[in-house]
Coordinates of C-alpha atoms in Angstrom, one line a residue:
X671 CA 0.0 0.0 0.0
X672 CA 1.2 3.5 -0.8
X673 CA 0.0 7.0 -0.7
X674 CA -1.0 8.2 -4.2
X675 CA -0.2 11.7 -5.4
X676 CA -3.9 12.2 -6.1
X677 CA -4.3 13.1 -2.4
X678 CA -2.3 16.3 -3.0
X679 CA -4.1 19.4 -4.0
X680 CA -3.7 19.7 -7.8
X681 CA -3.8 23.5 -7.6
X682 CA -1.0 23.9 -8.7
X683 CA -0.1 20.4 -9.8
X684 CA 1.4 17.8 -7.5
X685 CA 4.7 17.9 -9.5
X686 CA 6.8 20.9 -10.4
X687 CA 5.6 22.7 -13.5
X688 CA 5.8 26.0 -15.2
X689 CA 3.3 27.2 -12.6
X690 CA 5.6 26.3 -9.7
X691 CA 5.7 23.8 -6.8
X692 CA 2.7 21.8 -5.6
X693 CA 0.3 22.9 -2.9
X694 CA 1.2 20.3 -0.2
X695 CA -2.2 20.5 1.6
X696 CA -4.3 17.4 1.2
X697 CA -7.7 17.6 -0.5
X698 CA -9.1 15.0 1.9
X699 CA -7.8 12.8 4.7
X700 CA -5.2 10.5 3.4
X701 CA -4.4 7.0 4.7
X702 CA -1.7 6.5 7.2
X703 CA 1.7 6.8 5.4
X704 CA 3.5 3.5 5.4
X705 CA 7.1 2.7 4.8
X706 CA 7.9 1.7 1.2
X707 CA 10.4 1.7 -1.5
X708 CA 11.8 5.2 -2.3
X709 CA 14.8 6.5 -4.2
X710 CA 16.5 7.3 -0.9
X711 CA 16.3 4.5 1.7
X712 CA 16.5 7.1 4.6
X713 CA 13.0 8.4 3.6
X714 CA 10.4 6.2 5.1
X715 CA 7.3 7.1 3.2
X716 CA 6.3 7.5 -0.4
X717 CA 4.7 10.9 0.3
X718 CA 7.9 12.3 1.9
X719 CA 9.9 11.2 -1.2
X720 CA 7.5 12.9 -3.5
X721 CA 7.5 16.1 -1.5
X722 CA 11.3 16.1 -1.2
X723 CA 11.7 15.8 -5.0
X724 CA 9.4 18.8 -5.5
X725 CA 11.6 21.0 -3.2
X726 CA 15.0 20.6 -4.7
X727 CA 15.2 24.0 -6.3
X728 CA 16.1 27.1 -4.2
X729 CA 13.6 29.9 -3.7
X730 CA 14.5 33.5 -3.9
X731 CA 15.3 35.3 -0.6
X732 CA 13.0 38.2 0.4
X733 CA 16.1 39.9 1.8
X734 CA 17.8 39.7 -1.6
X735 CA 14.8 41.0 -3.4
X736 CA 14.4 43.9 -0.9
X737 CA 18.0 44.8 -1.4
X738 CA 17.7 44.8 -5.2
X739 CA 14.6 47.0 -4.9
X740 CA 16.5 49.4 -2.6
X741 CA 19.3 49.6 -5.1
X742 CA 16.9 50.2 -8.0
X743 CA 15.1 53.0 -6.1
X744 CA 18.3 54.7 -5.3
X745 CA 19.7 54.4 -8.8
X746 CA 16.4 55.5 -10.5
X747 CA 15.9 58.6 -8.3
X748 CA 19.5 59.8 -8.9
X749 CA 19.4 58.9 -12.6
X750 CA 16.1 60.8 -13.1
X751 CA 17.5 63.8 -11.4
X752 CA 20.6 63.8 -13.5
X753 CA 18.7 63.0 -16.7
X754 CA 16.3 65.9 -16.1
X755 CA 19.2 68.2 -15.5
X756 CA 20.8 67.3 -18.8
X757 CA 17.6 67.8 -20.7
X758 CA 16.0 70.8 -19.1
X759 CA 18.8 72.9 -17.7
X760 CA 20.7 74.0 -20.8
X761 CA 22.4 76.9 -18.9
X762 CA 26.2 76.2 -19.3
X763 CA 26.8 78.2 -16.1
X764 CA 24.6 76.0 -13.9
X765 CA 26.4 74.5 -11.0
X766 CA 26.5 70.8 -12.1
X767 CA 28.0 69.7 -8.8
X768 CA 25.1 71.3 -6.8
X769 CA 22.4 69.6 -8.9
X770 CA 24.1 66.2 -8.7
X771 CA 24.6 66.6 -4.9
X772 CA 20.9 67.4 -4.5
X773 CA 20.0 64.3 -6.6
X774 CA 22.3 62.1 -4.5
X775 CA 20.8 63.5 -1.3
X776 CA 17.3 62.8 -2.5
X777 CA 18.2 59.2 -3.5
X778 CA 19.6 58.6 0.0
X779 CA 16.6 60.2 1.8
X780 CA 14.0 58.5 -0.3
X781 CA 15.5 55.1 0.4
X782 CA 15.5 55.8 4.1
X783 CA 11.9 57.0 4.1
X784 CA 10.6 54.0 2.2
X785 CA 12.5 51.7 4.4
X786 CA 11.2 53.3 7.6
X787 CA 7.6 53.0 6.3
X788 CA 8.1 49.2 5.7
X789 CA 8.1 49.6 1.9
X790 CA 10.9 47.0 1.5
X791 CA 9.0 44.2 3.3
X792 CA 6.7 41.6 1.7
X793 CA 3.6 43.1 3.4
X794 CA 4.8 46.5 2.1
X795 CA 5.2 45.3 -1.4
X796 CA 2.2 43.0 -2.1
X797 CA -0.9 45.3 -1.7
X798 CA -0.5 47.6 -4.7
X799 CA -2.7 50.5 -3.5
X800 CA -1.0 50.6 -0.1
X801 CA 2.5 50.3 -1.4
X802 CA 2.0 53.1 -4.0
X803 CA 0.6 55.4 -1.3
X804 CA 3.7 54.6 0.8
X805 CA 6.3 55.3 -1.9
X806 CA 4.5 58.5 -3.1
X807 CA 4.2 59.7 0.5
X808 CA 7.9 59.1 1.0
X809 CA 8.7 60.8 -2.3
X810 CA 6.7 63.8 -1.3
X811 CA 8.5 63.9 2.1
X812 CA 11.8 63.9 0.2
X813 CA 10.9 67.1 -1.6
X814 CA 9.7 68.6 1.6
X815 CA 13.0 67.8 3.2
X816 CA 14.8 69.2 0.1
X817 CA 12.8 72.4 0.5
X818 CA 13.9 72.8 4.1
X819 CA 17.6 72.1 3.2
X820 CA 17.4 74.6 0.2
X821 CA 15.8 77.3 2.4
X822 CA 18.4 77.1 5.2
X823 CA 21.4 76.8 2.9
X824 CA 20.0 79.7 0.8
X825 CA 20.6 78.0 -2.5
X826 CA 17.0 78.3 -3.9
X827 CA 18.0 80.8 -6.6
X828 CA 20.7 78.4 -7.8
X829 CA 18.2 75.6 -8.6
X830 CA 15.7 75.5 -11.5
X831 CA 12.1 75.2 -10.3
X832 CA 11.2 73.6 -13.6
X833 CA 13.9 70.9 -13.0
X834 CA 12.5 70.2 -9.5
X835 CA 8.9 70.0 -10.8
X836 CA 9.8 67.7 -13.7
X837 CA 12.0 65.6 -11.5
X838 CA 9.2 65.2 -8.9
X839 CA 6.7 64.2 -11.5
X840 CA 8.9 61.7 -13.4
X841 CA 10.1 60.2 -10.1
X842 CA 6.5 59.8 -8.9
X843 CA 5.5 58.1 -12.2
X844 CA 8.5 55.8 -12.1
X845 CA 7.9 54.7 -8.5
X846 CA 4.2 54.1 -9.1
X847 CA 4.8 51.9 -12.2
X848 CA 7.7 50.1 -10.5
X849 CA 5.6 49.2 -7.5
X850 CA 2.7 48.0 -9.7
X851 CA 5.1 45.7 -11.6
X852 CA 6.8 44.6 -8.4
X853 CA 3.5 43.7 -6.7
X854 CA 2.4 41.7 -9.7
X855 CA 5.8 39.8 -10.0
X856 CA 5.9 39.1 -6.2
X857 CA 2.4 37.7 -6.1
X858 CA 3.2 35.4 -9.1
X859 CA 6.5 34.3 -7.4
X860 CA 4.6 33.5 -4.2
X861 CA 2.1 31.4 -6.1
X862 CA 5.0 29.6 -7.8
X863 CA 6.8 29.0 -4.5
X864 CA 9.8 31.1 -5.7
X865 CA 9.3 33.8 -3.0
X866 CA 8.4 31.8 0.0
X867 CA 10.1 30.4 3.1
X868 CA 9.6 26.7 3.1
X869 CA 8.7 25.5 6.6
X870 CA 8.3 22.1 8.2
X871 CA 6.2 21.7 11.4
X872 CA 8.0 19.6 14.0
X873 CA 5.5 18.0 16.3
X874 CA 1.9 17.1 15.5
X875 CA -1.4 17.2 17.4
X876 CA -3.7 20.1 18.2
X877 CA -0.9 22.5 18.9
X878 CA 0.5 22.0 15.3
X879 CA -3.0 22.3 13.8
X880 CA -3.7 25.6 15.7
X881 CA -0.3 27.0 14.5
X882 CA -0.9 26.0 10.9
X883 CA -4.4 27.6 10.9
X884 CA -3.0 30.8 12.4
X885 CA -0.2 31.0 9.9
X886 CA -2.6 30.5 6.9
X887 CA -4.9 33.2 8.3
X888 CA -2.1 35.8 7.9
X889 CA -2.5 38.2 4.9
X890 CA 0.4 38.2 2.5
X891 CA 2.0 35.2 4.3
X892 CA 5.2 34.0 2.8
X893 CA 5.4 30.7 4.8
X894 CA 4.9 27.6 2.6
X895 CA 4.3 24.6 4.9
X896 CA 5.8 21.4 3.5
X897 CA 4.5 18.9 5.9
X898 CA 4.6 17.7 9.5
X899 CA 7.2 15.4 11.2
X900 CA 6.7 13.7 14.6
X901 CA 8.0 10.7 16.4
X902 CA 4.6 9.9 17.8
X903 CA 2.2 7.7 15.9
X904 CA -0.8 7.6 18.2
X905 CA -3.9 9.8 18.8
X906 CA -1.6 12.7 19.9
X907 CA -0.3 13.0 16.4
X908 CA -2.7 11.9 13.6
X909 CA -1.5 11.1 10.1
X910 CA -2.9 14.4 8.8
X911 CA -2.7 17.7 10.7
X912 CA -4.8 20.6 9.5
X913 CA -4.7 19.2 6.0
X914 CA -1.0 18.4 5.9
X915 CA 0.4 14.9 6.0
X916 CA 2.8 13.6 8.6
X917 CA 5.8 12.8 6.5
X918 CA 7.9 10.9 9.0
X919 CA 9.9 10.8 12.2
X920 CA 12.4 13.4 13.5
X921 CA 15.3 11.2 12.3
X922 CA 13.8 11.1 8.8
X923 CA 13.3 14.9 8.9
X924 CA 17.1 15.3 8.9
X925 CA 17.4 13.5 5.7
X926 CA 14.3 15.2 4.2
X927 CA 15.8 18.6 5.1
X928 CA 19.0 17.7 3.2
X929 CA 17.2 16.6 0.0
X930 CA 14.6 19.3 0.0
X931 CA 15.7 22.9 0.2
X932 CA 13.9 23.8 3.5
X933 CA 14.3 27.2 5.1
X934 CA 12.7 26.9 8.5
X935 CA 11.7 24.3 11.1
X936 CA 9.0 25.3 13.5
X937 CA 8.8 23.3 16.7
X938 CA 5.3 23.2 18.2
X939 CA 6.2 21.5 21.5
X940 CA 5.4 23.6 24.6
X941 CA 8.2 25.4 26.5
X942 CA 7.5 23.2 29.5
X943 CA 8.7 20.1 27.6
X944 CA 12.3 21.3 28.1
X945 CA 13.9 17.8 27.8
X946 CA 12.1 16.9 24.7
X947 CA 12.8 20.3 23.0
X948 CA 16.5 19.9 23.8
X949 CA 16.5 16.4 22.4
X950 CA 15.0 17.6 19.2
X951 CA 17.4 20.6 18.8
X952 CA 20.3 18.2 19.3
X953 CA 19.2 16.3 16.2
X954 CA 18.0 19.2 14.1
X955 CA 20.7 21.9 14.5
X956 CA 23.0 20.0 12.0
X957 CA 20.7 21.3 9.2
X958 CA 21.4 24.7 7.6
X959 CA 18.0 26.1 8.4
X960 CA 16.3 28.6 10.8
X961 CA 14.8 26.8 13.8
X962 CA 11.9 28.5 15.5
X963 CA 9.9 27.5 18.6
X964 CA 6.2 28.3 18.4
X965 CA 5.0 30.7 21.1
X966 CA 1.5 30.8 19.7
X967 CA -0.1 28.7 22.4
X968 CA 2.3 29.5 25.2
X969 CA 0.9 31.0 28.4
X970 CA 4.2 32.6 29.1
X971 CA 4.2 36.2 27.7
X972 CA 7.3 38.1 26.9
X973 CA 8.1 41.5 25.5
X974 CA 7.3 41.9 21.8
X975 CA 11.0 42.2 21.0
X976 CA 11.6 38.7 22.4
X977 CA 9.8 37.2 19.4
X978 CA 10.0 37.2 15.6
X979 CA 6.7 37.3 13.8
X980 CA 5.0 35.8 10.8
X981 CA 2.2 38.4 10.6
X982 CA 0.9 38.4 14.1
X983 CA 2.1 34.8 15.0
X984 CA 4.9 34.9 17.5
X985 CA 7.9 32.6 17.3
X986 CA 11.1 32.3 19.4
X987 CA 14.3 32.4 17.4
X988 CA 16.4 29.3 18.5
X989 CA 18.9 28.8 15.7
X990 CA 19.6 31.0 12.7
X991 CA 20.7 29.7 9.4
X992 CA 24.4 30.5 8.9
X993 CA 25.5 32.6 6.0
X994 CA 22.0 33.5 4.8
X995 CA 20.8 36.1 2.3
X996 CA 23.4 38.9 1.8
X997 CA 26.0 37.1 3.9
X998 CA 25.9 34.3 1.3
X999 CA 26.2 36.9 -1.5
X1000 CA 29.2 38.6 0.1
X1001 CA 30.9 35.2 0.8
X1002 CA 30.5 34.2 -2.9
X1003 CA 31.9 37.6 -4.1
X1004 CA 34.8 37.1 -1.7
X1005 CA 35.5 33.6 -3.1
X1006 CA 35.4 34.7 -6.7
X1007 CA 37.6 37.8 -6.1
X1008 CA 40.3 36.2 -4.1
X1009 CA 40.0 32.8 -5.8
X1010 CA 40.8 34.3 -9.2
X1011 CA 43.6 36.4 -7.7
X1012 CA 45.1 33.3 -6.0
X1013 CA 44.7 31.3 -9.2
X1014 CA 46.7 33.9 -11.2
X1015 CA 49.3 34.3 -8.5
X1016 CA 49.9 30.6 -7.9
X1017 CA 49.6 29.4 -11.5
X1018 CA 53.5 29.2 -12.0
X1019 CA 53.7 26.9 -8.9
X1020 CA 50.8 24.8 -10.2
X1021 CA 52.4 24.4 -13.6
X1022 CA 55.7 23.4 -11.9
X1023 CA 53.9 20.9 -9.7
X1024 CA 52.1 19.4 -12.7
X1025 CA 55.4 18.9 -14.6
X1026 CA 57.1 17.3 -11.6
X1027 CA 54.2 14.9 -11.1
X1028 CA 54.2 13.9 -14.7
X1029 CA 58.0 13.1 -14.7
X1030 CA 58.0 11.5 -11.3
X1031 CA 55.5 8.7 -11.8
X1032 CA 53.1 7.4 -14.5
X1033 CA 49.5 8.4 -14.3
X1034 CA 47.3 11.5 -14.4
X1035 CA 48.4 14.8 -12.9
X1036 CA 45.1 15.4 -11.0
X1037 CA 43.3 13.2 -8.5
X1038 CA 39.5 13.6 -8.1
X1039 CA 37.8 12.5 -4.9
X1040 CA 34.2 12.4 -3.6
X1041 CA 33.8 14.3 -0.4
X1042 CA 30.9 15.7 1.7
X1043 CA 30.1 19.3 0.8
X1044 CA 27.4 21.8 1.9
X1045 CA 24.4 20.1 3.5
X1046 CA 26.0 16.7 3.1
X1047 CA 25.9 16.8 -0.7
X1048 CA 28.6 14.8 -2.4
X1049 CA 31.0 16.9 -4.4
X1050 CA 34.1 16.2 -6.5
X1051 CA 37.3 17.7 -5.0
X1052 CA 40.3 18.2 -7.2
X1053 CA 43.9 17.7 -6.0
X1054 CA 47.3 17.1 -7.5
X1055 CA 48.0 13.3 -7.5
X1056 CA 50.4 12.5 -4.7
X1057 CA 50.2 8.7 -4.6
X1058 CA 51.1 5.9 -7.0
X1059 CA 48.2 5.2 -9.3
X1060 CA 47.9 1.5 -8.4
X1061 CA 47.9 2.4 -4.6
X1062 CA 45.5 5.3 -4.6
X1063 CA 42.8 5.2 -2.0
X1064 CA 39.8 7.1 -3.4
X1065 CA 37.7 6.8 -0.2
X1066 CA 40.6 7.5 2.2
X1067 CA 39.7 4.4 4.1
X1068 CA 43.3 4.4 5.3
X1069 CA 44.9 7.6 6.5
X1070 CA 48.3 8.7 5.1
X1071 CA 51.0 8.3 7.7
X1072 CA 54.7 9.4 8.0
X1073 CA 56.8 7.5 5.5
X1074 CA 53.7 6.0 3.8
X1075 CA 55.0 3.9 0.8
X1076 CA 51.9 4.8 -1.2
X1077 CA 53.1 8.4 -1.6
X1078 CA 55.5 9.4 -4.4
X1079 CA 58.6 11.4 -3.9
X1080 CA 57.0 14.5 -5.4
X1081 CA 53.8 13.6 -3.5
X1082 CA 55.6 13.9 -0.1
X1083 CA 56.7 17.4 -0.9
X1084 CA 53.4 18.7 -2.3
X1085 CA 51.5 17.2 0.6
X1086 CA 53.8 18.7 3.2
X1087 CA 53.5 22.1 1.6
X1088 CA 49.8 21.7 0.7
X1089 CA 50.6 22.4 -2.9
X1090 CA 48.5 19.3 -3.7
X1091 CA 45.4 21.3 -2.5
X1092 CA 45.9 24.1 -5.0
X1093 CA 43.6 22.6 -7.8
X1094 CA 40.8 23.2 -5.3
X1095 CA 40.8 26.8 -6.5
X1096 CA 38.9 25.5 -9.5
X1097 CA 36.3 24.1 -7.1
X1098 CA 36.1 27.6 -5.5
X1099 CA 35.5 29.2 -8.9
X1100 CA 32.9 26.6 -9.8
X1101 CA 31.1 27.2 -6.4
X1102 CA 31.4 23.7 -4.8
X1103 CA 34.1 24.9 -2.3
X1104 CA 34.7 28.2 -0.5
X1105 CA 38.2 29.6 0.0
X1106 CA 37.7 29.5 3.8
X1107 CA 35.5 27.0 5.7
X1108 CA 35.5 23.6 7.3
X1109 CA 37.8 21.3 5.3
X1110 CA 35.9 18.6 3.3
X1111 CA 36.7 15.1 4.6
X1112 CA 36.8 11.9 2.5
X1113 CA 33.8 9.6 2.8
X1114 CA 35.5 6.8 4.7
X1115 CA 38.0 8.9 6.8
X1116 CA 38.4 7.4 10.3
X1117 CA 39.8 8.2 13.7
X1118 CA 40.5 5.4 16.1
X1119 CA 39.1 3.0 13.5
X1120 CA 35.7 4.8 13.6
X1121 CA 34.1 7.1 11.0
X1122 CA 34.2 10.7 12.0
X1123 CA 30.5 11.0 12.5
X1124 CA 30.7 8.1 15.0
X1125 CA 33.4 9.8 17.0
X1126 CA 31.8 13.3 17.2
X1127 CA 28.0 13.7 17.7
X1128 CA 27.8 17.1 16.2
X1129 CA 30.1 16.2 13.2
X1130 CA 27.5 16.9 10.5
X1131 CA 26.8 20.4 11.9
X1132 CA 30.1 21.5 10.2
X1133 CA 28.3 21.0 6.8
X1134 CA 25.9 23.8 7.4
X1135 CA 28.2 26.0 5.4
X1136 CA 30.2 25.3 2.2
X1137 CA 33.6 23.6 2.9
X1138 CA 36.8 25.5 2.3
X1139 CA 40.3 25.1 1.0
X1140 CA 41.6 26.4 4.3
X1141 CA 39.9 27.0 7.6
X1142 CA 40.1 28.0 11.3
X1143 CA 41.1 24.5 12.3
X1144 CA 44.0 24.4 9.8
X1145 CA 45.6 27.6 11.1
X1146 CA 45.2 26.4 14.7
X1147 CA 47.4 23.4 14.0
X1148 CA 44.7 20.8 13.3
X1149 CA 45.6 20.0 9.7
X1150 CA 46.9 16.7 8.3
X1151 CA 46.5 13.4 10.0
X1152 CA 43.5 12.8 12.3
X1153 CA 44.3 9.4 13.7
X1154 CA 42.9 9.9 17.1
X1155 CA 39.4 10.9 18.3
X1156 CA 40.9 14.0 20.1
X1157 CA 42.3 15.4 16.9
X1158 CA 39.0 15.2 15.0
X1159 CA 37.1 16.6 18.0
X1160 CA 39.4 19.6 18.2
X1161 CA 39.0 20.1 14.4
X1162 CA 35.2 20.0 14.6
X1163 CA 35.3 22.4 17.5
X1164 CA 37.2 24.9 15.4
X1165 CA 34.9 24.4 12.5
X1166 CA 31.8 25.1 14.6
X1167 CA 33.4 28.2 16.1
X1168 CA 34.1 29.5 12.6
X1169 CA 30.5 28.9 11.5
X1170 CA 29.1 30.8 14.6
X1171 CA 31.5 33.7 14.3
X1172 CA 31.9 34.1 10.5
X1173 CA 32.6 37.5 9.0
X1174 CA 34.5 38.8 6.0
X1175 CA 37.2 40.1 8.3
X1176 CA 37.5 36.6 9.9
X1177 CA 37.9 35.0 6.4
X1178 CA 40.6 37.6 5.5
X1179 CA 42.5 36.8 8.7
X1180 CA 42.4 33.0 8.1
X1181 CA 43.3 33.5 4.4
X1182 CA 46.4 35.6 5.1
X1183 CA 47.4 33.5 8.1
X1184 CA 47.4 30.3 6.1
X1185 CA 50.7 30.7 4.3
X1186 CA 52.4 31.3 7.7
X1187 CA 50.9 28.1 9.1
X1188 CA 52.1 26.1 6.1
X1189 CA 55.7 26.7 7.3
X1190 CA 54.9 24.1 9.9
X1191 CA 54.6 20.7 8.4
X1192 CA 53.4 19.0 11.6
X1193 CA 50.9 16.2 11.0
X1194 CA 51.1 16.7 7.2
X1195 CA 52.6 13.7 5.4

């Protein structure tokens, strides 16, 4: 017996299409999900496998969209002021610097006013009439502010009134049209699931049902519920909660979250169930998602600033997704900029290493190895070959030790100096690695004859960010051989510290400290 896709609301269709992702609410009560064959053995139900397949693309971040709209508003206001000047102020003696300074000031003030009125949030974008009133009110306030500045600086006679009037009208027209288009596009993207935060409800029963109903009652809600996960399979947690299926247990949720691109987990357990909440968080925090604790039904009331809100529904922020939104954009820009510079600077060394490898032993110059990347996805990592071809260990089931006979003469040198890692700059440019981050480990790497994840409980939490060519652990002396449990524990501690304290300045420090640490070849064979 299996759950058929016909139980899923066909508006839109139950499979990805041009209209977007499926609506995951069930049309009518579905039978109890049962374990069955799926593409991934870790997913226990046919429904969860279907849903996970529908969620493999990545939605657009509202923060990114808001930033793009801010930049567009700023550029448009300034450009309209400058363009109007060039067309309608033919006087060659006009103070060009003054006009452009006024246009720049107006662009800054307009962006500030729209932001303060909530014009760059989803509720401030979707209702067309309200958002147009907001931006036109802000634009009018900008000119009121300019009038005050012009009066006190006594520069009114230096500015053309025709220019100001035409600039005001053209700016108002642009902002109104821009907001009409933006509201239309945003609504379409929400229907398609491209501008939504994908959420999973953790914990079933009446508390989950009440939360779902409250979330769906919010106007302009950007939360897209993808299902319910709960360990309980009795009357306290029915197979269908408020129209959404229970997709599996908490352990299965971890695998589901890695396959589907989930943004948020909302735990509906009461605050009084402290032990159970802590147990759940210990399992779930390895995922690169926001974790929120529902405060909807809690009798404990805190100050409004203690909560984050979806509409009027309060949530406690427990764990924030690392490197989200603009942090991710800055991190990628950092990788591309410094990755290309490093590739150009180190190309002579790489060419020399390639020639030495070719003359030292038969076989290819490069060695490609499967490793765990971001969110436990498998990636191909490139290295210079340092072992004899017939003795290569693709899965690193056996660690390289001092004097290892599998390593070539050139291999010993390039491993000790980390030159063998330089081809990973190509991974950085391609986007599978970052310059700085937790080092990606081979699939079968062991410490004390145990896989790393068996030695360290929080091991997979290091995969919440993209792995790196170098990292905080490496410059703190934890590079090379990890033959004991203590070494891998210290490395993971450094990795988690890096994730929690990431910044561009931190990346720069690690990047420039790496060459100095390479002078020490301790533990690198």
